[in-house]
XYZ file of C-alpha atoms in Angstrom:
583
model
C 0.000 0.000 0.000
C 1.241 3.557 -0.690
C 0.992 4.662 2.897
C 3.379 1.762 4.500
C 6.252 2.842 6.045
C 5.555 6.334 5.774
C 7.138 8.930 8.737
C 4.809 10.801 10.879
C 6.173 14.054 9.225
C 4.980 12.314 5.844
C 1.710 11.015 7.154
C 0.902 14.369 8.580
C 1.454 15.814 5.160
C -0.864 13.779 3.304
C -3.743 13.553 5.617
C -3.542 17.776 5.509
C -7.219 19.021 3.769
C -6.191 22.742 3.345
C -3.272 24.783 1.720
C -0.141 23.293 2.384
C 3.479 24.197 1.864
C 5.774 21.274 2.032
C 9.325 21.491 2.464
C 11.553 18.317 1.537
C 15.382 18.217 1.999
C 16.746 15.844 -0.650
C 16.783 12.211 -0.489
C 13.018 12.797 2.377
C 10.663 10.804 0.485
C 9.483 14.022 -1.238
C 7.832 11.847 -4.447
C 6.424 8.702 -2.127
C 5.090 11.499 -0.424
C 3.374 13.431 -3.531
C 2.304 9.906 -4.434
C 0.500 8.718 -1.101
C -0.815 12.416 -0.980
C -2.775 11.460 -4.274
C -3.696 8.468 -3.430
C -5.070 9.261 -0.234
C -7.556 11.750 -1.676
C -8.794 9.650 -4.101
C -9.214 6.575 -1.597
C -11.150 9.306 0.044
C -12.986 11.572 -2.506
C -15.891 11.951 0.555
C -13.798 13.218 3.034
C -11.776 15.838 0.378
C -15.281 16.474 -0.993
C -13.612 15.600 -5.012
C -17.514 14.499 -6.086
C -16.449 15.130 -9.971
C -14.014 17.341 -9.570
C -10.406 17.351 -10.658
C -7.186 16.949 -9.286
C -4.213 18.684 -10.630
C -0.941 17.882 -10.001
C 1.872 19.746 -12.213
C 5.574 18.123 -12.184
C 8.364 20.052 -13.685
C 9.301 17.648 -16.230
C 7.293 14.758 -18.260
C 9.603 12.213 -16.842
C 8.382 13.114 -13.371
C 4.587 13.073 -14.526
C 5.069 9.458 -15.703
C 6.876 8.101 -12.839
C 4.171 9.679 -10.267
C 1.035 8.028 -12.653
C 3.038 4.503 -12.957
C 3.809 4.264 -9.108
C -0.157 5.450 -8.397
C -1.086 2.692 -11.177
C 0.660 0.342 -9.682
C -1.318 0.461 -6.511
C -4.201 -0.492 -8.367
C -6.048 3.190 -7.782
C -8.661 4.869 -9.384
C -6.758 7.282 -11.420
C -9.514 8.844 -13.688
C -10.117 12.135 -11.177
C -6.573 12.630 -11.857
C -4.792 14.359 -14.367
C -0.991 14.732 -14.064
C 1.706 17.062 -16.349
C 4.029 19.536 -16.814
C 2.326 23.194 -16.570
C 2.587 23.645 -20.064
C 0.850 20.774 -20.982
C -1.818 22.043 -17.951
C -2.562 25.146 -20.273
C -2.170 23.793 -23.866
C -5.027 21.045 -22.995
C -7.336 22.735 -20.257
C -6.940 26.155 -20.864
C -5.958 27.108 -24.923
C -7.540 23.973 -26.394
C -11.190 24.267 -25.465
C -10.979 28.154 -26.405
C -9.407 28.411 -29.331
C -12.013 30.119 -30.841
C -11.587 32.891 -28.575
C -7.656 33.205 -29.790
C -7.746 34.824 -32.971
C -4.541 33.505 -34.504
C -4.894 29.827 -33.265
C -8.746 29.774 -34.558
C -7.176 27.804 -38.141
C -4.677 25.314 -35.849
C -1.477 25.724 -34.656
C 1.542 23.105 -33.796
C 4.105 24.154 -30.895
C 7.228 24.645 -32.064
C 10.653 22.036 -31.211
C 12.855 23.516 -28.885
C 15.837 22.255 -30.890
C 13.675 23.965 -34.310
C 13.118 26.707 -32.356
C 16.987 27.168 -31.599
C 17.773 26.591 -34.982
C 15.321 29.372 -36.199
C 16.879 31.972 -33.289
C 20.776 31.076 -34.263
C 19.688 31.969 -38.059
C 17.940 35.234 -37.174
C 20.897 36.170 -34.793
C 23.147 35.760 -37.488
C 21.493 38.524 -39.991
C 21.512 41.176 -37.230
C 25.422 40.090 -36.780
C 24.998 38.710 -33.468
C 26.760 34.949 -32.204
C 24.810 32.251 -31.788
C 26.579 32.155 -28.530
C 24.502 35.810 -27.727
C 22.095 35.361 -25.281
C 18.227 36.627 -27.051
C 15.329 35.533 -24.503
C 12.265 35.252 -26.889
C 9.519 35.164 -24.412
C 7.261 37.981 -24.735
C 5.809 40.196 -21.420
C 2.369 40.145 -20.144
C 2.017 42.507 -22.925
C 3.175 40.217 -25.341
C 5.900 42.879 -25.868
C 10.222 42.101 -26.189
C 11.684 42.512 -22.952
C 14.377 44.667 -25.215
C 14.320 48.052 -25.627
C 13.287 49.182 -29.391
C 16.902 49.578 -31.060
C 18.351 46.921 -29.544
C 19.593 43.817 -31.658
C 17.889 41.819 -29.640
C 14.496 43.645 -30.115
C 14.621 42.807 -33.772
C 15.608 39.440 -33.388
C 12.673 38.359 -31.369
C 9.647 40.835 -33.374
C 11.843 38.478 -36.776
C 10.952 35.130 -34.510
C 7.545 35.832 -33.091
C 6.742 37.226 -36.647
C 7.431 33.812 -38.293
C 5.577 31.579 -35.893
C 2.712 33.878 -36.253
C 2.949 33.070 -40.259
C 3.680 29.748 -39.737
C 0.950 28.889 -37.031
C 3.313 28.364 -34.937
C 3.497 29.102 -30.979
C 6.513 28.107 -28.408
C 6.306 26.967 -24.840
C 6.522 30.983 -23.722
C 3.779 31.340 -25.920
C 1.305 28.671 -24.602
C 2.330 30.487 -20.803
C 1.476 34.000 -22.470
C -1.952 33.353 -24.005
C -3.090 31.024 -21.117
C -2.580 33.875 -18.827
C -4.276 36.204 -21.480
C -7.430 34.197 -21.804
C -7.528 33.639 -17.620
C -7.194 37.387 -17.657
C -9.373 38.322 -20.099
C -12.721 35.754 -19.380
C -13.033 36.025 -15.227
C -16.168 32.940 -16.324
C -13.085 30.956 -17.549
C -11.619 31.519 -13.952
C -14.231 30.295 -12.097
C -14.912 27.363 -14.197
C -11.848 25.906 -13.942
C -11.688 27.087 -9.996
C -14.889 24.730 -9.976
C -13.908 21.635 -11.662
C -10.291 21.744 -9.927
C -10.558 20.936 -6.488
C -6.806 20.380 -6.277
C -3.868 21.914 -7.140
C -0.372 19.982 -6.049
C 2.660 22.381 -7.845
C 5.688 19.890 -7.379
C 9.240 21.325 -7.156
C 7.467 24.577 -6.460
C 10.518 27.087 -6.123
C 11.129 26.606 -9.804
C 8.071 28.189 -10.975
C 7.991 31.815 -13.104
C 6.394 34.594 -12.446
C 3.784 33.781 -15.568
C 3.209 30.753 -14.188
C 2.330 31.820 -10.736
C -0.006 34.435 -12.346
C -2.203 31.429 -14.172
C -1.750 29.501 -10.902
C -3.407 32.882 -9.041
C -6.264 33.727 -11.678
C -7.352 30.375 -10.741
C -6.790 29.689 -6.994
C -8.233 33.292 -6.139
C -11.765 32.152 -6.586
C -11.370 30.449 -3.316
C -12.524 27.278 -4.638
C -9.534 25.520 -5.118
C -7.334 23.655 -2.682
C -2.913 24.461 -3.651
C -0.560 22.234 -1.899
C 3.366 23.339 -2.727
C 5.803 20.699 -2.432
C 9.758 21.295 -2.840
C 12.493 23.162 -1.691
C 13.947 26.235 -1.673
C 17.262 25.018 -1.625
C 17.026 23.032 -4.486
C 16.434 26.462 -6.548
C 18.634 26.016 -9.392
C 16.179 26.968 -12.409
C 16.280 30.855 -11.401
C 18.343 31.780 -14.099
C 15.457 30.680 -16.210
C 12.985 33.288 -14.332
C 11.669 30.843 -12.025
C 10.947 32.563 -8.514
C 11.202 31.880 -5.108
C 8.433 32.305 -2.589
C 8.272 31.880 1.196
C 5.013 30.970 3.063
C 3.929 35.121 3.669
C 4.290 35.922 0.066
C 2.492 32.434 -0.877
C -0.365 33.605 1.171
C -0.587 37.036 0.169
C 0.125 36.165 -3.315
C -2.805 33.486 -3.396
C -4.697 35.393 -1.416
C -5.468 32.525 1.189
C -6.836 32.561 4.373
C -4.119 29.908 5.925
C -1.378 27.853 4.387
C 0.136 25.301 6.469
C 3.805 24.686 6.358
C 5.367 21.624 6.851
C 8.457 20.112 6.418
C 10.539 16.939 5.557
C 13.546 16.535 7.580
C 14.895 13.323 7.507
C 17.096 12.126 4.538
C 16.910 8.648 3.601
C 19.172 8.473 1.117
C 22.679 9.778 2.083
C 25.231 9.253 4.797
C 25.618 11.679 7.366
C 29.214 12.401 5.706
C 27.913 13.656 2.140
C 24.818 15.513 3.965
C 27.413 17.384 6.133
C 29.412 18.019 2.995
C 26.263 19.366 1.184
C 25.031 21.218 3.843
C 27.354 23.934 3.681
C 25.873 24.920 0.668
C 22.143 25.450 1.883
C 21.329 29.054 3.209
C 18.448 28.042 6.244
C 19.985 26.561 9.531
C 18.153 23.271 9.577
C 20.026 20.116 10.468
C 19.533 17.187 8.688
C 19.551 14.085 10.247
C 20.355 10.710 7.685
C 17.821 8.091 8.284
C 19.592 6.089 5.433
C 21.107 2.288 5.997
C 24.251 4.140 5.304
C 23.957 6.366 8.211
C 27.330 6.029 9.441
C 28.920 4.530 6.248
C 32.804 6.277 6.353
C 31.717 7.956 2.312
C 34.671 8.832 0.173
C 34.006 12.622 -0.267
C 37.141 14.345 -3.073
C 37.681 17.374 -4.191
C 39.918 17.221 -7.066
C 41.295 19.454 -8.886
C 44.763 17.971 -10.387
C 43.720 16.135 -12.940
C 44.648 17.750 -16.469
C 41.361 17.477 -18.855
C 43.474 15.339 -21.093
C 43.335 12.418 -18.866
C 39.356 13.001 -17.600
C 38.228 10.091 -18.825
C 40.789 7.908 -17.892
C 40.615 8.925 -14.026
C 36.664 9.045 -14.494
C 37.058 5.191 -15.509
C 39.306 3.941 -13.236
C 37.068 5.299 -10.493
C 34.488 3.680 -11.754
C 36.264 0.191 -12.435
C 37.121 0.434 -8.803
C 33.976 1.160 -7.627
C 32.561 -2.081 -10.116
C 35.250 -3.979 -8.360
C 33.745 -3.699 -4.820
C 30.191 -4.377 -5.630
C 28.721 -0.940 -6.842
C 25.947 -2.246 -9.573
C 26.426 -0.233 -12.790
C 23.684 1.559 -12.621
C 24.444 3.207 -9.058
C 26.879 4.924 -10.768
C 26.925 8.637 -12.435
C 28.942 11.100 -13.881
C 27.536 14.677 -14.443
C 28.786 17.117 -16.605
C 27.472 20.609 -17.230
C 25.912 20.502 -20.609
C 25.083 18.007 -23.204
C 27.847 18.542 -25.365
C 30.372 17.623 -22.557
C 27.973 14.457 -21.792
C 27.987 13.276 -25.491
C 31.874 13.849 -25.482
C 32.377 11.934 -22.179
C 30.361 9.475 -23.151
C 32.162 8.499 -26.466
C 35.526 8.860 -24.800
C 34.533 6.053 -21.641
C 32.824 3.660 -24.115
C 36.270 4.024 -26.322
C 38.436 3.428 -23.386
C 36.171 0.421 -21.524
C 34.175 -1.337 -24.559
C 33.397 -3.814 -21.480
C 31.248 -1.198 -19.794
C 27.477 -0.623 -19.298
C 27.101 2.975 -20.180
C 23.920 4.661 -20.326
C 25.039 8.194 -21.930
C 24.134 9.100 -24.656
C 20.618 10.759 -23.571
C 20.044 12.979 -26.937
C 17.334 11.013 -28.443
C 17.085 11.593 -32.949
C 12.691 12.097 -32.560
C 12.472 14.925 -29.931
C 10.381 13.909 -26.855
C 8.150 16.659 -27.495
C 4.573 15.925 -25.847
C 2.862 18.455 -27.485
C 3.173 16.281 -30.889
C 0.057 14.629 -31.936
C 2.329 11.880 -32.887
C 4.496 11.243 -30.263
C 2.236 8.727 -28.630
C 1.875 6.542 -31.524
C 5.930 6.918 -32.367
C 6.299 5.572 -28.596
C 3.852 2.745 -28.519
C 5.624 1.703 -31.799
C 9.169 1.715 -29.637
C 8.283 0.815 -26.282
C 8.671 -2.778 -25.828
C 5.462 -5.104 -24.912
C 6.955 -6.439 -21.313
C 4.904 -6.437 -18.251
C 6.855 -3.691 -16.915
C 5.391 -1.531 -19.774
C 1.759 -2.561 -19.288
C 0.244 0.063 -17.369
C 2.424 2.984 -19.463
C 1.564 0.995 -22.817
C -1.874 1.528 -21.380
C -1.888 5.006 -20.335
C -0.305 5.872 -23.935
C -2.687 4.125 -25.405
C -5.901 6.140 -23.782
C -4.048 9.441 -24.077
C -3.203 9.246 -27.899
C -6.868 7.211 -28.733
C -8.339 10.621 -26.292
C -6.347 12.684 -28.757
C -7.351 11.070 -31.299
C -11.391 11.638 -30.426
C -10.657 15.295 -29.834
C -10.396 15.869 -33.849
C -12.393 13.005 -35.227
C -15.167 12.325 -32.628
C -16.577 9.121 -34.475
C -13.183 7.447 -33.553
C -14.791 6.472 -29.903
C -16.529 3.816 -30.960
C -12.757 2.158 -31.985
C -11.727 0.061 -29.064
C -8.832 0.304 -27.376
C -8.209 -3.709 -28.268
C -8.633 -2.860 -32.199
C -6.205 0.246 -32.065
C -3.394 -1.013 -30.078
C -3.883 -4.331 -32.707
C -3.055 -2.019 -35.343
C -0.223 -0.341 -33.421
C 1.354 -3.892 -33.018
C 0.931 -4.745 -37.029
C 2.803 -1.336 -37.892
C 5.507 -1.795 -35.539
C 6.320 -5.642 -36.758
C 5.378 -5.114 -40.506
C 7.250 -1.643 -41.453
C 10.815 -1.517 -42.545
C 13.605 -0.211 -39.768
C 16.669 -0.584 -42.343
C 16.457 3.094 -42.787
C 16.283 6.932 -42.281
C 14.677 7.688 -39.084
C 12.741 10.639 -40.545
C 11.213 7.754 -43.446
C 10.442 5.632 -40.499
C 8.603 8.229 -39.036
C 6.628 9.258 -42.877
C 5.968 5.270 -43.315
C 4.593 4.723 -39.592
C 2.768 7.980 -39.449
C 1.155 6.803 -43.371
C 0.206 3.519 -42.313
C -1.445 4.248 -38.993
C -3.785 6.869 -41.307
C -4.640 4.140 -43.913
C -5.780 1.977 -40.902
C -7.777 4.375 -39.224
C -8.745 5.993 -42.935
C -8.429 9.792 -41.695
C -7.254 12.075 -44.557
C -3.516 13.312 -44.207
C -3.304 15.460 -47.304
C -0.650 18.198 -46.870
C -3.709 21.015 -45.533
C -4.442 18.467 -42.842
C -3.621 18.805 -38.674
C -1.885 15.866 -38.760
C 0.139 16.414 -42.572
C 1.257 19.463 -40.535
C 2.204 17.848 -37.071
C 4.089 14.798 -39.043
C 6.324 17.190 -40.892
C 6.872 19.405 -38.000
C 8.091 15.911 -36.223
C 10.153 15.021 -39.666
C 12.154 18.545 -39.772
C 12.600 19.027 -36.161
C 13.738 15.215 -36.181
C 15.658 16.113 -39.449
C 17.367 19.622 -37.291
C 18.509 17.227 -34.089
C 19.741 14.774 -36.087
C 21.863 17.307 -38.221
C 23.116 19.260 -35.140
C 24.310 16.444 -33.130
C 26.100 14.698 -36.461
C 24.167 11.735 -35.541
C 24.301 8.610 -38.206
C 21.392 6.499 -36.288
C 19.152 4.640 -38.584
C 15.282 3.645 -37.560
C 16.694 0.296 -36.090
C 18.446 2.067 -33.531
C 15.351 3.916 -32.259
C 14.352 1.200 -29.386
C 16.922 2.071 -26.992
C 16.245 5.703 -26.758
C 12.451 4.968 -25.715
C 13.411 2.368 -23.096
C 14.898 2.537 -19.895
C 18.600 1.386 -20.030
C 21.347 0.230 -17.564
C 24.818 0.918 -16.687
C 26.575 3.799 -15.274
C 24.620 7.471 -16.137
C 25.919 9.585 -17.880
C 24.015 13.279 -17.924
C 23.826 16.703 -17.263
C 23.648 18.269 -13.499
C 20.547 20.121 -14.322
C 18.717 16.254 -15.359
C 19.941 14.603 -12.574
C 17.769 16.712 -10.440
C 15.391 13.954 -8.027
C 17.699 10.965 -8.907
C 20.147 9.164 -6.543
C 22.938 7.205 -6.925
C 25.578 4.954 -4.696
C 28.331 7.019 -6.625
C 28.324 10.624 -7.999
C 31.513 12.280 -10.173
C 30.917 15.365 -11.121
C 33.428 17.018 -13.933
C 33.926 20.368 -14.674
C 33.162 22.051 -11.841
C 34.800 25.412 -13.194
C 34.005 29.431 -13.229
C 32.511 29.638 -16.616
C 30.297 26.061 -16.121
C 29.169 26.414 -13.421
C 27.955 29.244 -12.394
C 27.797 29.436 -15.998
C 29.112 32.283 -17.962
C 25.207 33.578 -18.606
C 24.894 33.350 -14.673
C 28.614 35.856 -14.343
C 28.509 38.301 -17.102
C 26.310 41.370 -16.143
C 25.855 40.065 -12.531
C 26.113 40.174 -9.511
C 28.582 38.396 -6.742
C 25.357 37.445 -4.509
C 23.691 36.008 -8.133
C 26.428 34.081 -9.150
C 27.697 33.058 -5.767
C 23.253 31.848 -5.268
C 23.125 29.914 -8.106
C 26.561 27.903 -7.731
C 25.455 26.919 -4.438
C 22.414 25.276 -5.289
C 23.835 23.420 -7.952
C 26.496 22.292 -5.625
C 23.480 21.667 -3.361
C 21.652 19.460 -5.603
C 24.838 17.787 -7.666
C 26.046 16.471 -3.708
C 23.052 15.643 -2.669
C 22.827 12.712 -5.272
C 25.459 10.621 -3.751
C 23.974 7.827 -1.074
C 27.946 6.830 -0.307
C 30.575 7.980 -2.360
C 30.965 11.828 -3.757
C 34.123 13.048 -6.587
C 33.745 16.808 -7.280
C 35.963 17.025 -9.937
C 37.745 20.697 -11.312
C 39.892 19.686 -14.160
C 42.952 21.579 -15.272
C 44.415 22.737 -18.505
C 40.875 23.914 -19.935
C 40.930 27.546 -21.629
C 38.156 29.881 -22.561
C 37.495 30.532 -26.336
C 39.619 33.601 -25.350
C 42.859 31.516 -24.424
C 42.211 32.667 -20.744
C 42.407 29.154 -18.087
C 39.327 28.010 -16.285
C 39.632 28.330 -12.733
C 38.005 26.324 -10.303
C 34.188 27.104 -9.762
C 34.814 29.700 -6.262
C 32.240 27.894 -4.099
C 34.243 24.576 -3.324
């Protein structure tokens, strides 16, 4: 059952009916916690008064909204009264989607944009106004939908140039979908108090990394005093504020909701690490707290290094030794992981480990050829076609299954009476009939084809889904081009399935995982804090936003901890890294 084994600081959390504000410290349980939370109210929709209502909750990242639904599935609950997703996805599907009519240039369809097409797009625009694709240009748009550069500036042209060719090409961005949300919510106070109606819940995971626009939809909502908002995270864990998320404390939570209490909790105990490595991460953390380890490594004597001797020349080789000696004295493969601060430097690594120890599990490579972009009518089909049919995939075979047949009935509402049992059928006769030996993006045309003849819905190039297969082909086509990748369609599998071996990945996407073993490279002024996090600011910005990365990269580590500062590496400029000021 979800609630066994729970603490009484956890238990007291989830039985909470009102506004809460939850505080976990890393490794406290913070998801089994989110996850009992739901399950408790809907084992007990009379006593939280859900009737038909909704509840809400909105995870950070689509990974996170998929582990929370499988572990909930998995208890054999109810899940219907649920809906579960990244905020974007919140507002694309219950807030943009049922009123596009009231959106004048989304009333003939639109298709969101790929991030890695929308980069593409910016780094040719920057170029004709004679600016590096290495310039920083932040597209999003104000409340006002206005630049947030002055009129003159380089970067003022460059975004009216972008926001001009989406709106040609029916196009809108992940800024966008935040911008006209809040628009509409702003605009239709009836829209407000609908949704503040049918939403009896609210849970806002990893709260401290919302935005300002995103707290604004959250407020147009939970203002009508019908809604109940539980915030779970920690401010410590803040490391997205570079990105314009912003962090609240309980008074300006209350004043900014407008709520009559909010009850603030907090998770204490760490379950993950040894008292060693939360000692050595504590020193980063601003608020006086102790944390105690609960873990079965409680008093395990952790190797904690700082090193910063090693020339970046010989990286990999020191990276691989330390992990051949950890293999050697037990440590499974996949308790292992090395971070590195951007992809580029975990695509590098990656190849340069797997050239030096063939023998190794290594699960690097994370930069998948079909982006992962959820707001793709295809996507779901592409991953039922890729995910294998094991047990362990039922219940998210499932889930895909409803969500892309829901889809599906949104646009052709005589689909419904398909079953479930006849689609998936046809699924399965694509994925073993069409031809891998070849391009990914003809995989995707000869899939995308064949699941239309089946179904016989018309994909002539004026159609929705014409439109959302070729936006899937070119942005496929862009990633594919950028990262120099030479993957065919047969080698599709084992970026949709979960993999083993040692991880290898960014600091930013290791965020909620845990590992026996953590090395961390590069941990240099100019990574991290990063050079858009130094030039133009402060000493009190960049020293914040080192220190909870530090935070979150140590806090990882169960046993063992390698905070690695490499030497020899230069600047573009010819000027030596030093080491990142905060160790």
């Amino acid at each position: 059952m979800p609630y066994r084994n729970l603490t009484s600081e956890q238990m007291d959390a989830v039985r909470w009916d009102g506004h809460l504000l939850l505080t976990a410290c890393p490794g406290s349980g913070k998801t089994k916690t989110l996850v009992s939370k739901l399950c408790y109210i809907l084992e007990h929709k009379e006593l939280f008064k859900l009737g038909k209502k909704k509840i809400i909750a909105l995870t950070y990242t689509n990974i996170a909204a998929g582990t929370i639904l499988e572990r909930i599935m998995s208890f054999g609950i109810d899940s219907d009264s649920l809906w579960i997703g990244t905020i974007h996805s919140f507002c694309l599907n219950w807030i943009i989607k049922p009123n596009m009519d009231r959106i004048p240039r989304l009333r003939k369809g639109f298709c969101v944009i790929d991030e890695h097409e929308k980069e593409s797009l910016i780094d040719e625009i920057k170029g004709r106004y004679e600016l590096s694709i290495h310039d920083k240009v932040n597209t999003a748009l104000n409340l006002n939908f206005k630049p947030l550069y002055q009129l003159g500036q380089k970067e003022h042209s460059v975004v009216m140039e972008y926001h001009t060719y989406l709106n040609s090409n029916r196009l809108i961005d992940f800024d966008l979908i935040l911008n006209l949300s809040c628009r509409l919510l702003d605009k239709y106070d009836l829209l407000c108090e609908r949704l503040s109606l049918l939403l009896r819940y609210i849970l806002v995971d990893e709260y401290q990394d919302t935005s300002h626009i995103q707290y604004e939809i959250l407020r147009l909502i939970v203002t009508k005093k019908n809604t109940i908002v539980s915030l779970i995270g920690d401010k410590e864990q803040a490391i997205y504020t570079g990105l314009g998320a912003v962090v609240k404390d309980r008074c300006e939570l209350m004043d900014f909701f407008e709520l009559d209490g909010l009850a603030e909790m907090r998770l204490t105990g760490c379950f993950r690490s040894s008292q060693s490595i939360i000692d050595f991460y504590s020193k980063y953390k601003d608020e006086p707290y102790k944390i105690h380890s609960l873990s079965a490594y409680n008093e395990f004597k952790s190797v904690v290094v700082t090193e910063s001797a090693i020339d970046f020349t010989q990286l990999s080789s020191y990276i691989s030794s330390v992990i051949k000696t950890h293999l050697e004295q037990g440590t499974p493969p996949n308790e292992i992981a090395v971070l590195c601060p951007g992809w580029f430097d975990v695509i590098k690594l990656s190849n340069e480990i797997i050239s030096l120890n063939p023998h190794f599990e290594i699960d690097g490579v994370m930069v998948s050829p079909i982006p992962k972009n959820n707001e793709n009518f295809w996507l779901n089909l592409i991953k039922l076609l890729l995910i294998k049919k094991v047990p362990n995939n039922f219940n998210l075979r499932q889930k895909l299954l409803r969500d892309f047949h829901k889809q599906l009935n949104n646009i052709e509402p005589w689909t419904e009476s398909l079953s479930s049992k006849q689609m998936i059928k046809w699924i399965n006769k694509i994925a073993i009939s069409v031809n891998y030996d070849c391009a990914i993006t003809d995989w995707i045309h000869e899939v995308i084809n064949f699941f239309c003849d089946y179904i016989q819905i018309n994909c002539n190039s004026e159609s929705y889904y014409f439109k959302e297969k070729e936006s899937l082909i070119n942005s496929t086509q862009k990633r594919i081009d950028k990262y120099k990748m030479t993957y065919r369609a047969n080698d599709l599998h084992s970026f949709f399935n979960s993999k083993s071996g040692v991880k290898i990945t960014t600091c930013h996407s290791t965020k909620g995982d845990e590992f026996e073993v953590v090395i961390c490279t590069s941990l240099l002024y100019g990574k991290i804090p990063n050079w858009n996090d130094i030039r133009g600011c402060s000493h009190e910005h960049q020293n914040y936003v080192a220190r909870r990365l530090l935070y979150v990269i140590s806090s990882r580590a169960k046993k063992h901890l390698y905070m690695i500062s490499e030497s020899g590496c230069k600047t573009k400029g010819g000027y030596p890294y030093k080491v990142t000021p905060q160790l």
